[in-house]
JSON list of C-alpha atoms and ligand atoms in Angstrom, two decimals:
[
{"chain": "A", "resi": 857, "resn": "MET", "atom": "CA", "xyz": [-1.39, 210.15, 70.60]},
{"chain": "A", "resi": 858, "resn": "LYS", "atom": "CA", "xyz": [-0.24, 208.40, 73.78]},
{"chain": "A", "resi": 859, "resn": "PRO", "atom": "CA", "xyz": [1.60, 210.56, 76.36]},
{"chain": "A", "resi": 860, "resn": "GLY", "atom": "CA", "xyz": [5.38, 210.36, 76.11]},
{"chain": "A", "resi": 861, "resn": "ILE", "atom": "CA", "xyz": [5.41, 209.78, 72.38]},
{"chain": "A", "resi": 862, "resn": "LYS", "atom": "CA", "xyz": [6.90, 212.62, 70.36]},
{"chain": "A", "resi": 863, "resn": "LEU", "atom": "CA", "xyz": [5.85, 213.20, 66.78]},
{"chain": "A", "resi": 864, "resn": "ILE", "atom": "CA", "xyz": [8.23, 214.75, 64.29]},
{"chain": "A", "resi": 865, "resn": "GLU", "atom": "CA", "xyz": [6.68, 215.69, 60.94]},
{"chain": "A", "resi": 866, "resn": "VAL", "atom": "CA", "xyz": [9.67, 214.81, 58.77]},
{"chain": "A", "resi": 867, "resn": "LYS", "atom": "CA", "xyz": [8.33, 216.26, 55.55]},
{"chain": "A", "resi": 868, "resn": "GLU", "atom": "CA", "xyz": [7.48, 219.65, 57.09]},
{"chain": "A", "resi": 869, "resn": "ASP", "atom": "CA", "xyz": [10.87, 219.77, 58.83]},
{"chain": "A", "resi": 870, "resn": "LEU", "atom": "CA", "xyz": [12.63, 218.98, 55.62]},
{"chain": "A", "resi": 871, "resn": "PHE", "atom": "CA", "xyz": [10.80, 221.75, 53.74]},
{"chain": "A", "resi": 872, "resn": "ALA", "atom": "CA", "xyz": [11.53, 224.26, 56.52]},
{"chain": "A", "resi": 873, "resn": "ASP", "atom": "CA", "xyz": [15.24, 223.35, 56.49]},
{"chain": "A", "resi": 874, "resn": "ASN", "atom": "CA", "xyz": [15.28, 223.67, 52.72]},
{"chain": "A", "resi": 875, "resn": "ARG", "atom": "CA", "xyz": [13.59, 227.09, 52.80]},
{"chain": "A", "resi": 876, "resn": "ARG", "atom": "CA", "xyz": [16.26, 228.34, 55.22]},
{"chain": "A", "resi": 877, "resn": "ALA", "atom": "CA", "xyz": [19.06, 226.95, 53.04]},
{"chain": "A", "resi": 878, "resn": "ALA", "atom": "CA", "xyz": [17.43, 228.58, 49.98]},
{"chain": "A", "resi": 879, "resn": "GLU", "atom": "CA", "xyz": [17.33, 232.00, 51.68]},
{"chain": "A", "resi": 880, "resn": "THR", "atom": "CA", "xyz": [21.01, 231.69, 52.63]},
{"chain": "A", "resi": 881, "resn": "LEU", "atom": "CA", "xyz": [21.79, 230.80, 49.04]},
{"chain": "A", "resi": 882, "resn": "ARG", "atom": "CA", "xyz": [19.82, 233.77, 47.69]},
{"chain": "A", "resi": 883, "resn": "ALA", "atom": "CA", "xyz": [21.83, 236.08, 49.95]},
{"chain": "A", "resi": 884, "resn": "ARG", "atom": "CA", "xyz": [25.04, 234.52, 48.65]},
{"chain": "A", "resi": 885, "resn": "LEU", "atom": "CA", "xyz": [23.91, 235.03, 45.06]},
{"chain": "A", "resi": 886, "resn": "ARG", "atom": "CA", "xyz": [22.93, 238.64, 45.75]},
{"chain": "A", "resi": 887, "resn": "ALA", "atom": "CA", "xyz": [26.40, 239.25, 47.20]},
{"chain": "A", "resi": 888, "resn": "SER", "atom": "CA", "xyz": [28.15, 237.81, 44.16]},
{"chain": "A", "resi": 889, "resn": "ARG", "atom": "CA", "xyz": [25.60, 239.45, 41.80]},
{"chain": "A", "resi": 890, "resn": "THR", "atom": "CA", "xyz": [24.75, 236.16, 40.14]},
{"chain": "A", "resi": 891, "resn": "PHE", "atom": "CA", "xyz": [21.25, 235.44, 38.82]},
{"chain": "A", "resi": 892, "resn": "LEU", "atom": "CA", "xyz": [20.23, 231.80, 39.20]},
{"chain": "A", "resi": 893, "resn": "LEU", "atom": "CA", "xyz": [17.54, 230.40, 36.89]},
{"chain": "A", "resi": 894, "resn": "ASN", "atom": "CA", "xyz": [15.92, 227.12, 37.90]},
{"chain": "A", "resi": 895, "resn": "LEU", "atom": "CA", "xyz": [14.74, 225.33, 34.75]},
{"chain": "A", "resi": 896, "resn": "MET", "atom": "CA", "xyz": [12.31, 222.45, 35.22]},
{"chain": "A", "resi": 897, "resn": "ALA", "atom": "CA", "xyz": [10.47, 220.08, 32.87]},
{"chain": "A", "resi": 898, "resn": "SER", "atom": "CA", "xyz": [9.77, 216.44, 32.09]},
{"chain": "A", "resi": 899, "resn": "PRO", "atom": "CA", "xyz": [12.55, 214.28, 30.64]},
{"chain": "A", "resi": 900, "resn": "GLY", "atom": "CA", "xyz": [12.86, 215.08, 26.94]},
{"chain": "A", "resi": 901, "resn": "ALA", "atom": "CA", "xyz": [10.90, 218.37, 26.98]},
{"chain": "A", "resi": 902, "resn": "GLY", "atom": "CA", "xyz": [13.97, 220.23, 25.75]},
{"chain": "A", "resi": 903, "resn": "LYS", "atom": "CA", "xyz": [15.81, 221.58, 28.82]},
{"chain": "A", "resi": 904, "resn": "THR", "atom": "CA", "xyz": [19.30, 220.96, 27.46]},
{"chain": "A", "resi": 905, "resn": "SER", "atom": "CA", "xyz": [18.25, 222.18, 23.99]},
{"chain": "A", "resi": 906, "resn": "LEU", "atom": "CA", "xyz": [16.84, 225.42, 25.45]},
{"chain": "A", "resi": 907, "resn": "ILE", "atom": "CA", "xyz": [20.00, 225.94, 27.52]},
{"chain": "A", "resi": 908, "resn": "MET", "atom": "CA", "xyz": [22.15, 225.55, 24.40]},
{"chain": "A", "resi": 909, "resn": "GLN", "atom": "CA", "xyz": [19.97, 228.06, 22.49]},
{"chain": "A", "resi": 910, "resn": "THR", "atom": "CA", "xyz": [19.95, 230.50, 25.42]},
{"chain": "A", "resi": 911, "resn": "VAL", "atom": "CA", "xyz": [23.72, 230.27, 25.85]},
{"chain": "A", "resi": 912, "resn": "ALA", "atom": "CA", "xyz": [24.19, 230.88, 22.12]},
{"chain": "A", "resi": 913, "resn": "ALA", "atom": "CA", "xyz": [21.99, 234.00, 22.30]},
{"chain": "A", "resi": 914, "resn": "LEU", "atom": "CA", "xyz": [23.37, 235.53, 25.52]},
{"chain": "A", "resi": 915, "resn": "ALA", "atom": "CA", "xyz": [27.01, 234.41, 25.72]},
{"chain": "A", "resi": 916, "resn": "GLY", "atom": "CA", "xyz": [28.28, 237.62, 24.06]},
{"chain": "A", "resi": 917, "resn": "GLU", "atom": "CA", "xyz": [26.69, 239.88, 26.68]},
{"chain": "A", "resi": 918, "resn": "LEU", "atom": "CA", "xyz": [26.44, 237.87, 29.92]},
{"chain": "A", "resi": 919, "resn": "ARG", "atom": "CA", "xyz": [28.93, 235.66, 31.72]},
{"chain": "A", "resi": 920, "resn": "LEU", "atom": "CA", "xyz": [27.17, 232.32, 31.91]},
{"chain": "A", "resi": 921, "resn": "GLY", "atom": "CA", "xyz": [27.47, 229.09, 33.85]},
{"chain": "A", "resi": 922, "resn": "VAL", "atom": "CA", "xyz": [25.36, 225.93, 33.82]},
{"chain": "A", "resi": 923, "resn": "ILE", "atom": "CA", "xyz": [24.54, 223.32, 36.46]},
{"chain": "A", "resi": 924, "resn": "GLU", "atom": "CA", "xyz": [23.19, 220.07, 35.09]},
{"chain": "A", "resi": 925, "resn": "ALA", "atom": "CA", "xyz": [21.32, 217.87, 37.54]},
{"chain": "A", "resi": 926, "resn": "ASP", "atom": "CA", "xyz": [20.71, 214.28, 36.63]},
{"chain": "A", "resi": 927, "resn": "ILE", "atom": "CA", "xyz": [19.82, 211.14, 38.48]},
{"chain": "A", "resi": 928, "resn": "ASP", "atom": "CA", "xyz": [22.74, 209.19, 37.09]},
{"chain": "A", "resi": 929, "resn": "SER", "atom": "CA", "xyz": [24.55, 210.57, 34.06]},
{"chain": "A", "resi": 930, "resn": "MET", "atom": "CA", "xyz": [27.04, 213.17, 32.86]},
{"chain": "A", "resi": 931, "resn": "ILE", "atom": "CA", "xyz": [25.71, 213.52, 29.31]},
{"chain": "A", "resi": 932, "resn": "ASP", "atom": "CA", "xyz": [24.12, 216.97, 29.56]},
{"chain": "A", "resi": 933, "resn": "ALA", "atom": "CA", "xyz": [27.13, 218.59, 31.27]},
{"chain": "A", "resi": 934, "resn": "GLU", "atom": "CA", "xyz": [29.37, 217.16, 28.56]},
{"chain": "A", "resi": 935, "resn": "THR", "atom": "CA", "xyz": [27.07, 218.65, 25.88]},
{"chain": "A", "resi": 936, "resn": "VAL", "atom": "CA", "xyz": [27.14, 222.09, 27.51]},
{"chain": "A", "resi": 937, "resn": "ALA", "atom": "CA", "xyz": [30.86, 222.06, 28.32]},
{"chain": "A", "resi": 938, "resn": "ALA", "atom": "CA", "xyz": [31.60, 221.16, 24.70]},
{"chain": "A", "resi": 939, "resn": "GLY", "atom": "CA", "xyz": [30.12, 224.60, 23.87]},
{"chain": "A", "resi": 940, "resn": "GLY", "atom": "CA", "xyz": [32.82, 226.25, 26.01]},
{"chain": "A", "resi": 941, "resn": "ILE", "atom": "CA", "xyz": [30.55, 227.19, 28.93]},
{"chain": "A", "resi": 942, "resn": "PRO", "atom": "CA", "xyz": [31.56, 226.46, 32.55]},
{"chain": "A", "resi": 943, "resn": "ALA", "atom": "CA", "xyz": [29.36, 223.46, 33.36]},
{"chain": "A", "resi": 944, "resn": "LEU", "atom": "CA", "xyz": [29.00, 221.29, 36.39]},
{"chain": "A", "resi": 945, "resn": "GLN", "atom": "CA", "xyz": [27.20, 218.00, 36.82]},
{"chain": "A", "resi": 946, "resn": "LEU", "atom": "CA", "xyz": [25.18, 217.35, 39.95]},
{"chain": "A", "resi": 947, "resn": "ARG", "atom": "CA", "xyz": [24.48, 213.64, 40.20]},
{"chain": "A", "resi": 948, "resn": "THR", "atom": "CA", "xyz": [21.55, 213.18, 42.56]},
{"chain": "A", "resi": 949, "resn": "GLY", "atom": "CA", "xyz": [22.04, 209.41, 42.85]},
{"chain": "A", "resi": 950, "resn": "GLY", "atom": "CA", "xyz": [18.35, 208.57, 42.56]},
{"chain": "A", "resi": 951, "resn": "PHE", "atom": "CA", "xyz": [16.79, 211.71, 44.06]},
{"chain": "A", "resi": 952, "resn": "CYS", "atom": "CA", "xyz": [14.16, 213.08, 41.71]},
{"chain": "A", "resi": 953, "resn": "HIS", "atom": "CA", "xyz": [14.72, 216.76, 42.59]},
{"chain": "A", "resi": 954, "resn": "VAL", "atom": "CA", "xyz": [17.45, 219.23, 43.49]},
{"chain": "A", "resi": 955, "resn": "ASP", "atom": "CA", "xyz": [17.31, 221.07, 46.80]},
{"chain": "A", "resi": 956, "resn": "ALA", "atom": "CA", "xyz": [19.05, 224.23, 48.04]},
{"chain": "A", "resi": 957, "resn": "VAL", "atom": "CA", "xyz": [21.86, 222.36, 49.81]},
{"chain": "A", "resi": 958, "resn": "MET", "atom": "CA", "xyz": [22.73, 220.49, 46.62]},
{"chain": "A", "resi": 959, "resn": "VAL", "atom": "CA", "xyz": [22.70, 223.73, 44.61]},
{"chain": "A", "resi": 960, "resn": "GLY", "atom": "CA", "xyz": [24.88, 225.40, 47.26]},
{"chain": "A", "resi": 961, "resn": "LYS", "atom": "CA", "xyz": [27.48, 222.65, 46.83]},
{"chain": "A", "resi": 962, "resn": "ALA", "atom": "CA", "xyz": [27.39, 223.04, 43.06]},
{"chain": "A", "resi": 963, "resn": "LEU", "atom": "CA", "xyz": [27.70, 226.83, 43.22]},
{"chain": "A", "resi": 964, "resn": "ALA", "atom": "CA", "xyz": [30.75, 226.50, 45.48]},
{"chain": "A", "resi": 965, "resn": "GLU", "atom": "CA", "xyz": [32.51, 224.85, 42.54]},
{"chain": "A", "resi": 966, "resn": "LEU", "atom": "CA", "xyz": [31.72, 227.66, 40.10]},
{"chain": "A", "resi": 967, "resn": "PRO", "atom": "CA", "xyz": [33.54, 231.04, 39.89]},
{"chain": "A", "resi": 968, "resn": "LEU", "atom": "CA", "xyz": [30.40, 232.89, 41.06]},
{"chain": "A", "resi": 969, "resn": "LYS", "atom": "CA", "xyz": [31.99, 236.35, 41.21]},
{"chain": "A", "resi": 970, "resn": "ASP", "atom": "CA", "xyz": [32.74, 236.04, 37.48]},
{"chain": "A", "resi": 971, "resn": "LEU", "atom": "CA", "xyz": [29.26, 234.85, 36.49]},
{"chain": "A", "resi": 972, "resn": "ASP", "atom": "CA", "xyz": [26.14, 236.96, 35.81]},
{"chain": "A", "resi": 973, "resn": "LEU", "atom": "CA", "xyz": [23.75, 234.12, 35.05]},
{"chain": "A", "resi": 974, "resn": "VAL", "atom": "CA", "xyz": [23.77, 230.48, 36.11]},
{"chain": "A", "resi": 975, "resn": "ILE", "atom": "CA", "xyz": [21.15, 228.17, 34.62]},
{"chain": "A", "resi": 976, "resn": "LEU", "atom": "CA", "xyz": [20.24, 225.09, 36.63]},
{"chain": "A", "resi": 977, "resn": "GLU", "atom": "CA", "xyz": [18.80, 222.20, 34.61]},
{"chain": "A", "resi": 978, "resn": "ASN", "atom": "CA", "xyz": [16.74, 220.48, 37.28]},
{"chain": "A", "resi": 979, "resn": "VAL", "atom": "CA", "xyz": [16.01, 216.73, 37.26]},
{"chain": "A", "resi": 980, "resn": "GLY", "atom": "CA", "xyz": [13.47, 215.76, 34.57]},
{"chain": "A", "resi": 981, "resn": "ASN", "atom": "CA", "xyz": [10.23, 215.53, 36.53]},
{"chain": "A", "resi": 982, "resn": "LEU", "atom": "CA", "xyz": [7.05, 217.65, 36.82]},
{"chain": "A", "resi": 983, "resn": "VAL", "atom": "CA", "xyz": [6.30, 216.71, 40.45]},
{"chain": "A", "resi": 984, "resn": "CYS", "atom": "CA", "xyz": [9.17, 216.67, 42.99]},
{"chain": "A", "resi": 985, "resn": "PRO", "atom": "CA", "xyz": [11.25, 219.66, 41.75]},
{"chain": "A", "resi": 986, "resn": "ALA", "atom": "CA", "xyz": [8.19, 221.94, 42.17]},
{"chain": "A", "resi": 987, "resn": "GLU", "atom": "CA", "xyz": [8.25, 221.32, 45.94]},
{"chain": "A", "resi": 988, "resn": "PHE", "atom": "CA", "xyz": [11.84, 222.43, 46.58]},
{"chain": "A", "resi": 989, "resn": "ASP", "atom": "CA", "xyz": [13.02, 226.04, 46.62]},
{"chain": "A", "resi": 990, "resn": "THR", "atom": "CA", "xyz": [16.47, 225.92, 45.01]},
{"chain": "A", "resi": 991, "resn": "GLY", "atom": "CA", "xyz": [17.47, 229.45, 46.03]},
{"chain": "A", "resi": 992, "resn": "ALA", "atom": "CA", "xyz": [16.92, 230.56, 42.44]},
{"chain": "A", "resi": 993, "resn": "SER", "atom": "CA", "xyz": [16.09, 234.15, 41.50]},
{"chain": "A", "resi": 994, "resn": "ARG", "atom": "CA", "xyz": [13.47, 232.91, 39.02]},
{"chain": "A", "resi": 995, "resn": "SER", "atom": "CA", "xyz": [12.00, 229.54, 38.08]},
{"chain": "A", "resi": 996, "resn": "ALA", "atom": "CA", "xyz": [10.95, 228.57, 34.58]},
{"chain": "A", "resi": 997, "resn": "MET", "atom": "CA", "xyz": [9.44, 225.40, 33.19]},
{"chain": "A", "resi": 998, "resn": "ILE", "atom": "CA", "xyz": [9.12, 223.86, 29.78]},
{"chain": "A", "resi": 999, "resn": "LEU", "atom": "CA", "xyz": [6.11, 221.99, 28.47]},
{"chain": "A", "resi": 1000, "resn": "SER", "atom": "CA", "xyz": [6.67, 220.49, 25.04]},
{"chain": "A", "resi": 1001, "resn": "VAL", "atom": "CA", "xyz": [3.88, 220.05, 22.51]},
{"chain": "A", "resi": 1002, "resn": "PRO", "atom": "CA", "xyz": [4.02, 216.21, 22.41]},
{"chain": "A", "resi": 1003, "resn": "GLU", "atom": "CA", "xyz": [3.27, 216.12, 26.17]},
{"chain": "A", "resi": 1004, "resn": "GLY", "atom": "CA", "xyz": [-0.22, 217.57, 25.64]},
{"chain": "A", "resi": 1005, "resn": "ASP", "atom": "CA", "xyz": [-2.01, 220.75, 26.74]},
{"chain": "A", "resi": 1006, "resn": "ASP", "atom": "CA", "xyz": [-3.72, 219.06, 29.72]},
{"chain": "A", "resi": 1007, "resn": "LYS", "atom": "CA", "xyz": [-0.61, 219.06, 31.91]},
{"chain": "A", "resi": 1008, "resn": "PRO", "atom": "CA", "xyz": [-1.61, 222.10, 34.03]},
{"chain": "A", "resi": 1009, "resn": "LEU", "atom": "CA", "xyz": [-4.59, 220.01, 35.15]},
{"chain": "A", "resi": 1010, "resn": "LYS", "atom": "CA", "xyz": [-2.34, 217.12, 36.18]},
{"chain": "A", "resi": 1011, "resn": "TYR", "atom": "CA", "xyz": [0.66, 218.96, 37.63]},
{"chain": "A", "resi": 1012, "resn": "PRO", "atom": "CA", "xyz": [-0.84, 222.20, 38.99]},
{"chain": "A", "resi": 1013, "resn": "LEU", "atom": "CA", "xyz": [1.92, 222.88, 41.55]},
{"chain": "A", "resi": 1014, "resn": "MET", "atom": "CA", "xyz": [4.64, 223.04, 38.91]},
{"chain": "A", "resi": 1015, "resn": "PHE", "atom": "CA", "xyz": [2.60, 225.52, 36.84]},
{"chain": "A", "resi": 1016, "resn": "SER", "atom": "CA", "xyz": [1.89, 227.56, 39.99]},
{"chain": "A", "resi": 1017, "resn": "VAL", "atom": "CA", "xyz": [5.45, 228.01, 41.25]},
{"chain": "A", "resi": 1018, "resn": "CYS", "atom": "CA", "xyz": [7.11, 229.08, 37.98]},
{"chain": "A", "resi": 1019, "resn": "ASN", "atom": "CA", "xyz": [7.53, 232.62, 36.69]},
{"chain": "A", "resi": 1020, "resn": "ALA", "atom": "CA", "xyz": [7.73, 231.60, 33.03]},
{"chain": "A", "resi": 1021, "resn": "LEU", "atom": "CA", "xyz": [6.50, 228.77, 30.84]},
{"chain": "A", "resi": 1022, "resn": "VAL", "atom": "CA", "xyz": [8.28, 227.83, 27.64]},
{"chain": "A", "resi": 1023, "resn": "VAL", "atom": "CA", "xyz": [6.05, 225.88, 25.27]},
{"chain": "A", "resi": 1024, "resn": "ASN", "atom": "CA", "xyz": [8.69, 224.01, 23.28]},
{"chain": "A", "resi": 1025, "resn": "LYS", "atom": "CA", "xyz": [8.53, 222.00, 20.05]},
{"chain": "A", "resi": 1026, "resn": "THR", "atom": "CA", "xyz": [5.99, 224.29, 18.35]},
{"chain": "A", "resi": 1027, "resn": "ASP", "atom": "CA", "xyz": [7.25, 222.72, 15.10]},
{"chain": "A", "resi": 1028, "resn": "TRP", "atom": "CA", "xyz": [5.08, 219.74, 16.19]},
{"chain": "A", "resi": 1029, "resn": "LEU", "atom": "CA", "xyz": [1.89, 221.81, 16.52]},
{"chain": "A", "resi": 1030, "resn": "GLU", "atom": "CA", "xyz": [0.48, 220.95, 13.11]},
{"chain": "A", "resi": 1031, "resn": "LEU", "atom": "CA", "xyz": [0.90, 217.24, 13.81]},
{"chain": "A", "resi": 1032, "resn": "SER", "atom": "CA", "xyz": [-0.96, 217.35, 17.11]},
{"chain": "A", "resi": 1033, "resn": "ASP", "atom": "CA", "xyz": [-4.22, 218.43, 18.77]},
{"chain": "A", "resi": 1034, "resn": "PHE", "atom": "CA", "xyz": [-2.28, 220.64, 21.21]},
{"chain": "A", "resi": 1035, "resn": "SER", "atom": "CA", "xyz": [-3.85, 224.08, 21.58]},
{"chain": "A", "resi": 1036, "resn": "VAL", "atom": "CA", "xyz": [-1.68, 226.93, 22.88]},
{"chain": "A", "resi": 1037, "resn": "GLU", "atom": "CA", "xyz": [-4.88, 228.89, 23.55]},
{"chain": "A", "resi": 1038, "resn": "ARG", "atom": "CA", "xyz": [-6.39, 226.10, 25.68]},
{"chain": "A", "resi": 1039, "resn": "LEU", "atom": "CA", "xyz": [-3.08, 225.72, 27.52]},
{"chain": "A", "resi": 1040, "resn": "THR", "atom": "CA", "xyz": [-2.91, 229.47, 28.17]},
{"chain": "A", "resi": 1041, "resn": "GLU", "atom": "CA", "xyz": [-6.41, 229.45, 29.70]},
{"chain": "A", "resi": 1042, "resn": "ARG", "atom": "CA", "xyz": [-5.52, 226.52, 31.96]},
{"chain": "A", "resi": 1043, "resn": "VAL", "atom": "CA", "xyz": [-2.27, 228.16, 33.02]},
{"chain": "A", "resi": 1044, "resn": "ARG", "atom": "CA", "xyz": [-3.90, 231.54, 33.69]},
{"chain": "A", "resi": 1045, "resn": "ARG", "atom": "CA", "xyz": [-6.35, 229.91, 36.10]},
{"chain": "A", "resi": 1046, "resn": "LEU", "atom": "CA", "xyz": [-3.43, 228.63, 38.20]},
{"chain": "A", "resi": 1047, "resn": "ASN", "atom": "CA", "xyz": [-0.96, 231.44, 37.72]},
{"chain": "A", "resi": 1048, "resn": "PRO", "atom": "CA", "xyz": [-2.29, 234.69, 36.25]},
{"chain": "A", "resi": 1049, "resn": "GLY", "atom": "CA", "xyz": [1.15, 236.33, 36.16]},
{"chain": "A", "resi": 1050, "resn": "MET", "atom": "CA", "xyz": [2.91, 233.52, 34.29]},
{"chain": "A", "resi": 1051, "resn": "GLU", "atom": "CA", "xyz": [4.83, 234.58, 31.16]},
{"chain": "A", "resi": 1052, "resn": "LEU", "atom": "CA", "xyz": [4.35, 232.21, 28.19]},
{"chain": "A", "resi": 1053, "resn": "PHE", "atom": "CA", "xyz": [6.86, 231.65, 25.42]},
{"chain": "A", "resi": 1054, "resn": "PRO", "atom": "CA", "xyz": [5.84, 229.31, 22.59]},
{"chain": "A", "resi": 1055, "resn": "LEU", "atom": "CA", "xyz": [9.02, 228.43, 20.68]},
{"chain": "A", "resi": 1056, "resn": "SER", "atom": "CA", "xyz": [10.94, 225.76, 18.88]},
{"chain": "A", "resi": 1057, "resn": "CYS", "atom": "CA", "xyz": [14.48, 224.89, 19.86]},
{"chain": "A", "resi": 1058, "resn": "ARG", "atom": "CA", "xyz": [14.63, 222.99, 16.57]},
{"chain": "A", "resi": 1059, "resn": "THR", "atom": "CA", "xyz": [13.81, 225.90, 14.22]},
{"chain": "A", "resi": 1060, "resn": "GLY", "atom": "CA", "xyz": [14.77, 228.77, 16.55]},
{"chain": "A", "resi": 1061, "resn": "GLU", "atom": "CA", "xyz": [11.33, 230.39, 16.09]},
{"chain": "A", "resi": 1062, "resn": "GLY", "atom": "CA", "xyz": [10.23, 232.28, 19.21]},
{"chain": "A", "resi": 1063, "resn": "ILE", "atom": "CA", "xyz": [13.56, 232.00, 21.03]},
{"chain": "A", "resi": 1064, "resn": "GLU", "atom": "CA", "xyz": [14.09, 235.76, 20.98]},
{"chain": "A", "resi": 1065, "resn": "ALA", "atom": "CA", "xyz": [11.03, 236.57, 23.13]},
{"chain": "A", "resi": 1066, "resn": "TRP", "atom": "CA", "xyz": [12.31, 234.08, 25.72]},
{"chain": "A", "resi": 1067, "resn": "THR", "atom": "CA", "xyz": [15.88, 235.42, 25.75]},
{"chain": "A", "resi": 1068, "resn": "ASP", "atom": "CA", "xyz": [14.54, 239.00, 25.90]},
{"chain": "A", "resi": 1069, "resn": "TRP", "atom": "CA", "xyz": [12.54, 238.10, 29.03]},
{"chain": "A", "resi": 1070, "resn": "LEU", "atom": "CA", "xyz": [15.57, 236.46, 30.63]},
{"chain": "A", "resi": 1071, "resn": "ARG", "atom": "CA", "xyz": [17.80, 239.39, 29.69]},
{"chain": "A", "resi": 1072, "resn": "ARG", "atom": "CA", "xyz": [15.31, 241.80, 31.33]},
{"chain": "A", "resi": 1073, "resn": "GLU", "atom": "CA", "xyz": [15.06, 239.70, 34.49]},
{"chain": "A", "resi": 1074, "resn": "VAL", "atom": "CA", "xyz": [18.86, 239.49, 34.84]},
{"chain": "A", "resi": 1075, "resn": "ALA", "atom": "CA", "xyz": [19.21, 243.25, 34.21]},
{"chain": "A", "resi": 1076, "resn": "ALA", "atom": "CA", "xyz": [16.59, 244.01, 36.89]},
{"chain": "A", "resi": 1077, "resn": "PHE", "atom": "CA", "xyz": [18.42, 241.74, 39.33]},
{"chain": "A", "resi": 1078, "resn": "LEU", "atom": "CA", "xyz": [21.83, 243.30, 38.62]},
{"chain": "A", "resi": 1079, "resn": "ASN", "atom": "CA", "xyz": [20.57, 246.91, 38.90]},
{"chain": "B", "resi": 153, "resn": "GDP", "atom": "N1", "xyz": [11.09, 218.58, 17.03]},
{"chain": "B", "resi": 153, "resn": "GDP", "atom": "C1", "xyz": [11.71, 219.15, 18.05]},
{"chain": "B", "resi": 153, "resn": "GDP", "atom": "N2", "xyz": [12.53, 218.43, 18.82]},
{"chain": "B", "resi": 153, "resn": "GDP", "atom": "C2", "xyz": [13.16, 219.06, 19.86]},
{"chain": "B", "resi": 153, "resn": "GDP", "atom": "C3", "xyz": [12.97, 220.42, 20.15]},
{"chain": "B", "resi": 153, "resn": "GDP", "atom": "N3", "xyz": [13.70, 220.72, 21.25]},
{"chain": "B", "resi": 153, "resn": "GDP", "atom": "C4", "xyz": [14.32, 219.59, 21.62]},
{"chain": "B", "resi": 153, "resn": "GDP", "atom": "N4", "xyz": [14.01, 218.57, 20.78]},
{"chain": "B", "resi": 153, "resn": "GDP", "atom": "C5", "xyz": [14.49, 217.19, 20.84]},
{"chain": "B", "resi": 153, "resn": "GDP", "atom": "O1", "xyz": [13.92, 216.57, 22.00]},
{"chain": "B", "resi": 153, "resn": "GDP", "atom": "C6", "xyz": [14.83, 215.62, 22.55]},
{"chain": "B", "resi": 153, "resn": "GDP", "atom": "C7", "xyz": [15.07, 215.92, 24.02]},
{"chain": "B", "resi": 153, "resn": "GDP", "atom": "O2", "xyz": [15.71, 217.19, 24.13]},
{"chain": "B", "resi": 153, "resn": "GDP", "atom": "P1", "xyz": [16.63, 217.56, 25.38]},
{"chain": "B", "resi": 153, "resn": "GDP", "atom": "O3", "xyz": [17.03, 218.99, 25.20]},
{"chain": "B", "resi": 153, "resn": "GDP", "atom": "O4", "xyz": [17.69, 216.55, 25.58]},
{"chain": "B", "resi": 153, "resn": "GDP", "atom": "O5", "xyz": [15.55, 217.44, 26.57]},
{"chain": "B", "resi": 153, "resn": "GDP", "atom": "P2", "xyz": [15.77, 217.36, 28.16]},
{"chain": "B", "resi": 153, "resn": "GDP", "atom": "O6", "xyz": [15.73, 215.91, 28.51]},
{"chain": "B", "resi": 153, "resn": "GDP", "atom": "O7", "xyz": [14.59, 218.10, 28.73]},
{"chain": "B", "resi": 153, "resn": "GDP", "atom": "O8", "xyz": [17.07, 218.02, 28.48]},
{"chain": "B", "resi": 153, "resn": "GDP", "atom": "C8", "xyz": [16.10, 215.72, 21.70]},
{"chain": "B", "resi": 153, "resn": "GDP", "atom": "O9", "xyz": [16.07, 214.70, 20.73]},
{"chain": "B", "resi": 153, "resn": "GDP", "atom": "C9", "xyz": [15.99, 217.09, 21.06]},
{"chain": "B", "resi": 153, "resn": "GDP", "atom": "O10", "xyz": [16.67, 217.18, 19.81]},
{"chain": "B", "resi": 153, "resn": "GDP", "atom": "C10", "xyz": [12.08, 221.18, 19.30]},
{"chain": "B", "resi": 153, "resn": "GDP", "atom": "O11", "xyz": [11.84, 222.38, 19.47]},
{"chain": "B", "resi": 153, "resn": "GDP", "atom": "N5", "xyz": [11.49, 220.48, 18.28]},
{"chain": "B", "resi": 154, "resn": "MG", "atom": "MG1", "xyz": [18.75, 217.37, 29.56]}
]
């Protein structure tokens, strides 16, 4: 590089700023004793469906809130709010991920002191959201059966950064060549500690193991 020319690595700067914002957010959430779950997946994998099932299972015992992030719609927040849960829509206006500053703004609009668990439905995408720490206590992802069991090979970062993987739409298994065993092997190579939950939001089968895990994680955070 010629003398006198200064180079600023924008991407690295941006990630460093985001990491700082995420740590500040985590401290804020610890102070209000609110567990934040970052839920990521492709469009259509079943994020909103899983949130509705999770809310139905846990609403009697935990005080819940939901943040819906979308590029340009309000549909998911309307679905969740219709179930009587405090819900907030984050419209990213074209951004394909949610970062810690955006989540901080959303959380400021929720009664955090009165909430034990907030679920963030991230933007539908298996690439960008994996790169941004949202300040969440735990991150989970969904892979649905129609997407195929090769996705850990194509989107390794997403499978590496999450604590839990929900394999949704197991009611489709008999119609497809998807193998939960093959998927598990591929996931274990990237993330040996990953928890896997095959389930169907349609039939309700397997939901309990998922909600039990979440319940345990929230309890550990609150204690
Ligand atoms: N067959 C089947 N369909 C499902 C299941 N879960 C969700 N869906 C359907 O998949 C579509 C996308 O679900 P949605 O929750 O909106 O996905 P999101 O875009 O990730 O929020 C909807 O038509 C759901 O009814 C499931 O377990 N089995
Ligand atoms: Mg949705």
